[in-house]
Amino acid sequence: PPAPLARVLRFSAHDIPVEVRRSWRPIAVAAALLFIPAAITIAAVVHEPALAERLLPEGMLARAEEGMRRANTGGEYLPGDQAGPVLAGLITTNNVQVTFVAFAGGIAFGIGTVLALVFNGVAAVGAGVGLYITRGIEGQILGFVAAHGVLELAAIAIAGGGGLLLGTALLLPGDRTRREALVANGLRALHLIGCSTLFLLVAGVIEGNVSPARLPNEVKYGVAVLTAVAMVAYLWPREAARVTTPPAP
């Protein structure tokens, strides 16, 4: 049956943050699977620049070369004619696909989730940042990523945590049957993918309109700080109103 608006609002404003806090352990593991390979890849590419050619598609390599040519003129990560609502829609669609792959991969005993997180950490984050560092234009990619990156990367880690919940239910059901464990953890995981979807919708708008805009990097870093503060405020526990019971006569 259709859910009343009050229930939808409670799910978004209360149930989702509660579950994200409850599931901090699988989310932390997912974040480690994403960021540790990314950091290792950045170091590896900086040490051996030729490695980038084996990890990145031709389009990314060409973009870096073009970025070097435009660096002296203050060019942004993307040409101005690539910005706008259409780009926002395309980027949001791509990010939702990546996030849902990380989430749905949990049904394969968590293997799909692990592979998706590690792959994106290596190819989508680490190799690209490492490439731009070797070209001396890291400010371009960092300035582009900063504004939307907080929400986007958080969304992937949270969805990955949901995928790990599914995998854990199949691998370690405890005293429950695998079906019972999958149903219970699946309900929890749906809250996490709901949170990821909310974050990606906002990140996609920022990535399509603010990130490629001709703004100083300091402004984009400021947007990153604001989104981080907003995310923490959204997920922060809210103390329930205390009900005062009058003393018994």
mmCIF file of C-alpha atoms in Angstrom:
data_model
loop_
_atom_site.group_PDB
_atom_site.id
_atom_site.type_symbol
_atom_site.label_atom_id
_atom_site.label_comp_id
_atom_site.label_asym_id
_atom_site.label_seq_id
_atom_site.Cartn_x
_atom_site.Cartn_y
_atom_site.Cartn_z
ATOM 1 C CA PRO A 1 0.000 0.000 0.000
ATOM 2 C CA PRO A 2 1.161 3.572 -0.590
ATOM 3 C CA ALA A 3 2.960 5.007 2.407
ATOM 4 C CA PRO A 4 1.570 8.203 3.934
ATOM 5 C CA LEU A 5 3.766 11.273 3.681
ATOM 6 C CA ALA A 6 4.462 11.273 7.422
ATOM 7 C CA ARG A 7 5.862 7.750 7.207
ATOM 8 C CA VAL A 8 8.066 8.664 4.238
ATOM 9 C CA LEU A 9 9.399 11.681 6.087
ATOM 10 C CA ARG A 10 10.079 9.627 9.209
ATOM 11 C CA PHE A 11 11.876 7.004 7.138
ATOM 12 C CA SER A 12 14.081 9.651 5.509
ATOM 13 C CA ALA A 13 14.677 11.875 8.517
ATOM 14 C CA HIS A 14 14.841 9.313 11.316
ATOM 15 C CA ASP A 15 15.021 5.660 10.260
ATOM 16 C CA ILE A 16 17.812 6.075 7.712
ATOM 17 C CA PRO A 17 20.215 7.989 10.005
ATOM 18 C CA VAL A 18 19.548 5.524 12.840
ATOM 19 C CA GLU A 19 20.444 2.574 10.621
ATOM 20 C CA VAL A 20 23.561 4.272 9.220
ATOM 21 C CA ARG A 21 24.827 4.779 12.762
ATOM 22 C CA ARG A 22 23.918 1.219 13.708
ATOM 23 C CA SER A 23 25.759 -0.159 10.664
ATOM 24 C CA TRP A 24 28.950 1.835 11.128
ATOM 25 C CA ARG A 25 31.129 -1.289 11.212
ATOM 26 C CA PRO A 26 30.266 -2.655 7.737
ATOM 27 C CA ILE A 27 30.336 0.905 6.399
ATOM 28 C CA ALA A 28 33.834 1.381 7.863
ATOM 29 C CA VAL A 29 34.979 -1.882 6.253
ATOM 30 C CA ALA A 30 33.522 -0.765 2.917
ATOM 31 C CA ALA A 31 35.258 2.614 3.233
ATOM 32 C CA ALA A 32 38.565 0.835 3.890
ATOM 33 C CA LEU A 33 38.048 -1.344 0.803
ATOM 34 C CA LEU A 34 37.533 1.834 -1.234
ATOM 35 C CA PHE A 35 40.087 4.267 0.176
ATOM 36 C CA ILE A 36 43.048 2.026 1.028
ATOM 37 C CA PRO A 37 43.386 0.711 -2.563
ATOM 38 C CA ALA A 38 42.911 4.294 -3.770
ATOM 39 C CA ALA A 39 45.762 5.561 -1.592
ATOM 40 C CA ILE A 40 48.033 2.681 -2.619
ATOM 41 C CA THR A 41 47.258 3.302 -6.291
ATOM 42 C CA ILE A 42 47.991 7.026 -6.013
ATOM 43 C CA ALA A 43 51.390 6.247 -4.488
ATOM 44 C CA ALA A 44 52.088 3.576 -7.116
ATOM 45 C CA VAL A 45 51.196 5.826 -10.061
ATOM 46 C CA VAL A 46 53.227 8.731 -8.677
ATOM 47 C CA HIS A 47 56.188 6.366 -8.288
ATOM 48 C CA GLU A 48 55.651 4.724 -11.698
ATOM 49 C CA PRO A 49 53.678 7.069 -14.013
ATOM 50 C CA ALA A 50 53.502 4.489 -16.821
ATOM 51 C CA LEU A 51 51.171 2.463 -14.616
ATOM 52 C CA ALA A 52 48.381 4.941 -15.323
ATOM 53 C CA GLU A 53 48.263 3.865 -18.973
ATOM 54 C CA ARG A 54 47.378 0.327 -17.898
ATOM 55 C CA LEU A 55 44.702 1.391 -15.415
ATOM 56 C CA LEU A 56 42.884 4.238 -17.151
ATOM 57 C CA PRO A 57 40.885 4.469 -20.394
ATOM 58 C CA GLU A 58 42.109 6.525 -23.315
ATOM 59 C CA GLY A 59 39.572 9.233 -22.623
ATOM 60 C CA MET A 60 40.970 9.920 -19.159
ATOM 61 C CA LEU A 61 44.539 9.978 -20.438
ATOM 62 C CA ALA A 62 43.571 12.403 -23.212
ATOM 63 C CA ARG A 63 41.753 14.611 -20.698
ATOM 64 C CA ALA A 64 44.907 14.847 -18.602
ATOM 65 C CA GLU A 65 46.984 15.815 -21.643
ATOM 66 C CA GLU A 66 44.427 18.461 -22.575
ATOM 67 C CA GLY A 67 44.469 19.629 -18.969
ATOM 68 C CA MET A 68 48.207 20.217 -19.183
ATOM 69 C CA ARG A 69 47.714 22.381 -22.276
ATOM 70 C CA ARG A 70 44.998 24.429 -20.599
ATOM 71 C CA ALA A 71 46.755 24.695 -17.236
ATOM 72 C CA ASN A 72 48.611 27.878 -18.173
ATOM 73 C CA THR A 73 45.346 29.607 -19.070
ATOM 74 C CA GLY A 74 43.599 28.665 -15.842
ATOM 75 C CA GLY A 75 41.474 26.012 -17.522
ATOM 76 C CA GLU A 76 39.157 23.875 -15.446
ATOM 77 C CA TYR A 77 38.989 20.078 -15.265
ATOM 78 C CA LEU A 78 36.233 20.058 -17.919
ATOM 79 C CA PRO A 79 35.631 22.577 -20.724
ATOM 80 C CA GLY A 80 32.789 24.930 -19.922
ATOM 81 C CA ASP A 81 30.555 23.595 -22.691
ATOM 82 C CA GLN A 82 30.343 20.234 -20.891
ATOM 83 C CA ALA A 83 28.684 21.661 -17.782
ATOM 84 C CA GLY A 84 24.984 21.941 -17.052
ATOM 85 C CA PRO A 85 21.847 19.966 -16.230
ATOM 86 C CA VAL A 86 22.449 17.352 -18.921
ATOM 87 C CA LEU A 87 25.847 16.538 -17.457
ATOM 88 C CA ALA A 88 24.274 16.417 -13.995
ATOM 89 C CA GLY A 89 21.792 13.798 -15.197
ATOM 90 C CA LEU A 90 24.459 11.683 -16.890
ATOM 91 C CA ILE A 91 26.807 11.815 -13.925
ATOM 92 C CA THR A 92 24.041 11.023 -11.440
ATOM 93 C CA THR A 93 23.003 8.009 -13.517
ATOM 94 C CA ASN A 94 26.575 6.724 -13.639
ATOM 95 C CA ASN A 95 27.096 7.196 -9.916
ATOM 96 C CA VAL A 96 23.829 5.439 -9.092
ATOM 97 C CA GLN A 97 24.942 2.495 -11.235
ATOM 98 C CA VAL A 98 28.299 2.250 -9.452
ATOM 99 C CA THR A 99 26.642 2.509 -6.050
ATOM 100 C CA PHE A 100 23.981 -0.088 -6.769
ATOM 101 C CA VAL A 101 26.589 -2.510 -8.128
ATOM 102 C CA ALA A 102 28.476 -2.190 -4.839
ATOM 103 C CA PHE A 103 25.221 -2.794 -2.979
ATOM 104 C CA ALA A 104 23.795 -5.627 -5.084
ATOM 105 C CA GLY A 105 27.154 -7.406 -5.205
ATOM 106 C CA GLY A 106 26.548 -8.429 -1.611
ATOM 107 C CA ILE A 107 24.090 -11.092 -2.741
ATOM 108 C CA ALA A 108 27.062 -12.995 -4.197
ATOM 109 C CA PHE A 109 28.282 -13.714 -0.640
ATOM 110 C CA GLY A 110 29.809 -10.231 -0.524
ATOM 111 C CA ILE A 111 32.345 -10.977 -3.265
ATOM 112 C CA GLY A 112 30.736 -8.591 -5.745
ATOM 113 C CA THR A 113 30.747 -5.785 -3.197
ATOM 114 C CA VAL A 114 34.416 -6.267 -2.357
ATOM 115 C CA LEU A 115 35.409 -6.329 -6.032
ATOM 116 C CA ALA A 116 33.328 -3.252 -6.869
ATOM 117 C CA LEU A 117 34.790 -1.219 -4.004
ATOM 118 C CA VAL A 118 38.389 -2.209 -4.687
ATOM 119 C CA PHE A 119 38.021 -1.673 -8.442
ATOM 120 C CA ASN A 120 36.554 1.803 -8.019
ATOM 121 C CA GLY A 121 39.185 2.689 -5.447
ATOM 122 C CA VAL A 122 41.932 1.698 -7.877
ATOM 123 C CA ALA A 123 40.576 2.791 -11.249
ATOM 124 C CA ALA A 124 38.028 5.512 -10.520
ATOM 125 C CA VAL A 125 39.840 7.313 -7.695
ATOM 126 C CA GLY A 126 43.467 6.349 -7.233
ATOM 127 C CA ALA A 127 44.681 6.078 -10.814
ATOM 128 C CA GLY A 128 43.042 9.324 -11.923
ATOM 129 C CA VAL A 129 44.349 11.391 -9.020
ATOM 130 C CA GLY A 130 47.788 9.830 -9.371
ATOM 131 C CA LEU A 131 47.846 10.654 -13.095
ATOM 132 C CA TYR A 132 47.078 14.319 -12.513
ATOM 133 C CA ILE A 133 49.714 14.522 -9.785
ATOM 134 C CA THR A 134 52.357 13.177 -12.167
ATOM 135 C CA ARG A 135 51.328 15.836 -14.705
ATOM 136 C CA GLY A 136 51.581 18.589 -12.099
ATOM 137 C CA ILE A 137 47.920 19.588 -12.475
ATOM 138 C CA GLU A 138 46.424 17.899 -9.437
ATOM 139 C CA GLY A 139 44.617 21.149 -8.587
ATOM 140 C CA GLN A 140 42.331 20.613 -11.577
ATOM 141 C CA ILE A 141 41.005 17.211 -10.571
ATOM 142 C CA LEU A 142 40.961 17.945 -6.840
ATOM 143 C CA GLY A 143 39.095 21.188 -7.436
ATOM 144 C CA PHE A 144 36.571 19.378 -9.610
ATOM 145 C CA VAL A 145 36.053 16.490 -7.178
ATOM 146 C CA ALA A 146 36.021 18.510 -3.952
ATOM 147 C CA ALA A 147 32.540 20.019 -4.188
ATOM 148 C CA HIS A 148 30.637 16.785 -4.774
ATOM 149 C CA GLY A 149 33.171 14.208 -3.610
ATOM 150 C CA VAL A 150 32.198 14.135 0.061
ATOM 151 C CA LEU A 151 28.640 13.012 -0.647
ATOM 152 C CA GLU A 152 29.562 10.814 -3.608
ATOM 153 C CA LEU A 153 32.264 8.819 -1.839
ATOM 154 C CA ALA A 154 30.188 8.580 1.334
ATOM 155 C CA ALA A 155 27.300 7.207 -0.730
ATOM 156 C CA ILE A 156 29.486 4.495 -2.249
ATOM 157 C CA ALA A 157 30.880 3.492 1.157
ATOM 158 C CA ILE A 158 27.405 3.381 2.726
ATOM 159 C CA ALA A 159 26.018 1.311 -0.141
ATOM 160 C CA GLY A 160 29.032 -0.966 0.149
ATOM 161 C CA GLY A 161 28.205 -1.399 3.817
ATOM 162 C CA GLY A 162 24.738 -2.517 2.769
ATOM 163 C CA GLY A 163 26.262 -5.033 0.372
ATOM 164 C CA LEU A 164 28.462 -6.386 3.141
ATOM 165 C CA LEU A 165 25.384 -6.803 5.346
ATOM 166 C CA LEU A 166 23.864 -8.998 2.644
ATOM 167 C CA GLY A 167 27.070 -11.004 2.300
ATOM 168 C CA THR A 168 27.356 -11.435 6.060
ATOM 169 C CA ALA A 169 23.815 -12.798 6.232
ATOM 170 C CA LEU A 170 24.741 -15.520 3.741
ATOM 171 C CA LEU A 171 28.174 -16.335 5.145
ATOM 172 C CA LEU A 172 27.553 -15.915 8.880
ATOM 173 C CA PRO A 173 23.827 -16.320 9.586
ATOM 174 C CA GLY A 174 24.465 -17.305 13.219
ATOM 175 C CA ASP A 175 21.598 -19.136 14.869
ATOM 176 C CA ARG A 176 19.197 -18.068 12.114
ATOM 177 C CA THR A 177 18.591 -19.716 8.770
ATOM 178 C CA ARG A 178 20.234 -17.962 5.833
ATOM 179 C CA ARG A 179 16.817 -16.865 4.637
ATOM 180 C CA GLU A 180 15.947 -15.319 8.005
ATOM 181 C CA ALA A 181 19.318 -13.598 8.202
ATOM 182 C CA LEU A 182 19.008 -12.305 4.640
ATOM 183 C CA VAL A 183 15.547 -10.875 5.310
ATOM 184 C CA ALA A 184 16.685 -9.145 8.509
ATOM 185 C CA ASN A 185 19.927 -7.772 7.056
ATOM 186 C CA GLY A 186 18.184 -6.958 3.801
ATOM 187 C CA LEU A 187 15.785 -4.623 5.579
ATOM 188 C CA ARG A 188 18.742 -2.903 7.204
ATOM 189 C CA ALA A 189 20.571 -2.707 3.886
ATOM 190 C CA LEU A 190 17.585 -1.058 2.199
ATOM 191 C CA HIS A 191 17.920 1.830 4.652
ATOM 192 C CA LEU A 192 21.569 2.206 3.650
ATOM 193 C CA ILE A 193 20.896 2.203 -0.083
ATOM 194 C CA GLY A 194 18.156 4.748 0.562
ATOM 195 C CA CYS A 195 20.727 6.999 2.239
ATOM 196 C CA SER A 196 23.150 6.511 -0.656
ATOM 197 C CA THR A 197 20.462 7.443 -3.169
ATOM 198 C CA LEU A 198 19.652 10.665 -1.310
ATOM 199 C CA PHE A 199 23.322 11.599 -1.174
ATOM 200 C CA LEU A 200 23.848 10.826 -4.866
ATOM 201 C CA LEU A 201 20.926 12.963 -5.975
ATOM 202 C CA VAL A 202 22.453 15.978 -4.248
ATOM 203 C CA ALA A 203 25.986 15.094 -5.362
ATOM 204 C CA GLY A 204 24.863 14.770 -8.976
ATOM 205 C CA VAL A 205 23.399 18.273 -8.997
ATOM 206 C CA ILE A 206 26.597 19.673 -7.485
ATOM 207 C CA GLU A 207 28.806 17.661 -9.846
ATOM 208 C CA GLY A 208 26.947 18.829 -12.922
ATOM 209 C CA ASN A 209 26.698 22.509 -12.007
ATOM 210 C CA VAL A 210 29.167 23.559 -9.310
ATOM 211 C CA SER A 211 32.123 21.231 -9.884
ATOM 212 C CA PRO A 212 32.784 22.207 -13.540
ATOM 213 C CA ALA A 213 32.001 25.897 -12.978
ATOM 214 C CA ARG A 214 34.721 28.495 -13.372
ATOM 215 C CA LEU A 215 35.038 29.153 -9.672
ATOM 216 C CA PRO A 216 38.168 29.352 -7.523
ATOM 217 C CA ASN A 217 39.092 26.030 -5.971
ATOM 218 C CA GLU A 218 38.744 27.635 -2.560
ATOM 219 C CA VAL A 219 35.026 28.127 -3.231
ATOM 220 C CA LYS A 220 34.650 24.475 -4.202
ATOM 221 C CA TYR A 221 36.547 23.382 -1.108
ATOM 222 C CA GLY A 222 34.125 25.527 0.871
ATOM 223 C CA VAL A 223 31.209 23.685 -0.730
ATOM 224 C CA ALA A 224 32.884 20.416 0.297
ATOM 225 C CA VAL A 225 33.056 21.593 3.904
ATOM 226 C CA LEU A 226 29.410 22.656 3.833
ATOM 227 C CA THR A 227 28.280 19.301 2.428
ATOM 228 C CA ALA A 228 30.347 17.472 5.054
ATOM 229 C CA VAL A 229 28.767 19.532 7.834
ATOM 230 C CA ALA A 230 25.289 18.944 6.392
ATOM 231 C CA MET A 231 25.937 15.204 6.124
ATOM 232 C CA VAL A 232 27.130 14.951 9.722
ATOM 233 C CA ALA A 233 24.151 17.001 10.914
ATOM 234 C CA TYR A 234 21.797 14.683 9.027
ATOM 235 C CA LEU A 235 23.323 11.529 10.478
ATOM 236 C CA TRP A 236 23.969 12.900 13.974
ATOM 237 C CA PRO A 237 21.807 11.323 16.707
ATOM 238 C CA ARG A 238 18.954 13.471 17.890
ATOM 239 C CA GLU A 239 18.009 13.153 21.513
ATOM 240 C CA ALA A 240 14.425 12.073 21.832
ATOM 241 C CA ALA A 241 12.161 14.382 23.692
ATOM 242 C CA ARG A 242 11.942 13.383 27.310
ATOM 243 C CA VAL A 243 8.533 12.564 28.695
ATOM 244 C CA THR A 244 8.155 13.732 32.278
ATOM 245 C CA THR A 245 6.025 11.448 34.402
ATOM 246 C CA PRO A 246 4.470 13.092 37.439
ATOM 247 C CA PRO A 247 5.315 11.413 40.726
ATOM 248 C CA ALA A 248 2.794 8.984 42.099
ATOM 249 C CA PRO A 249 0.583 10.425 44.850
#
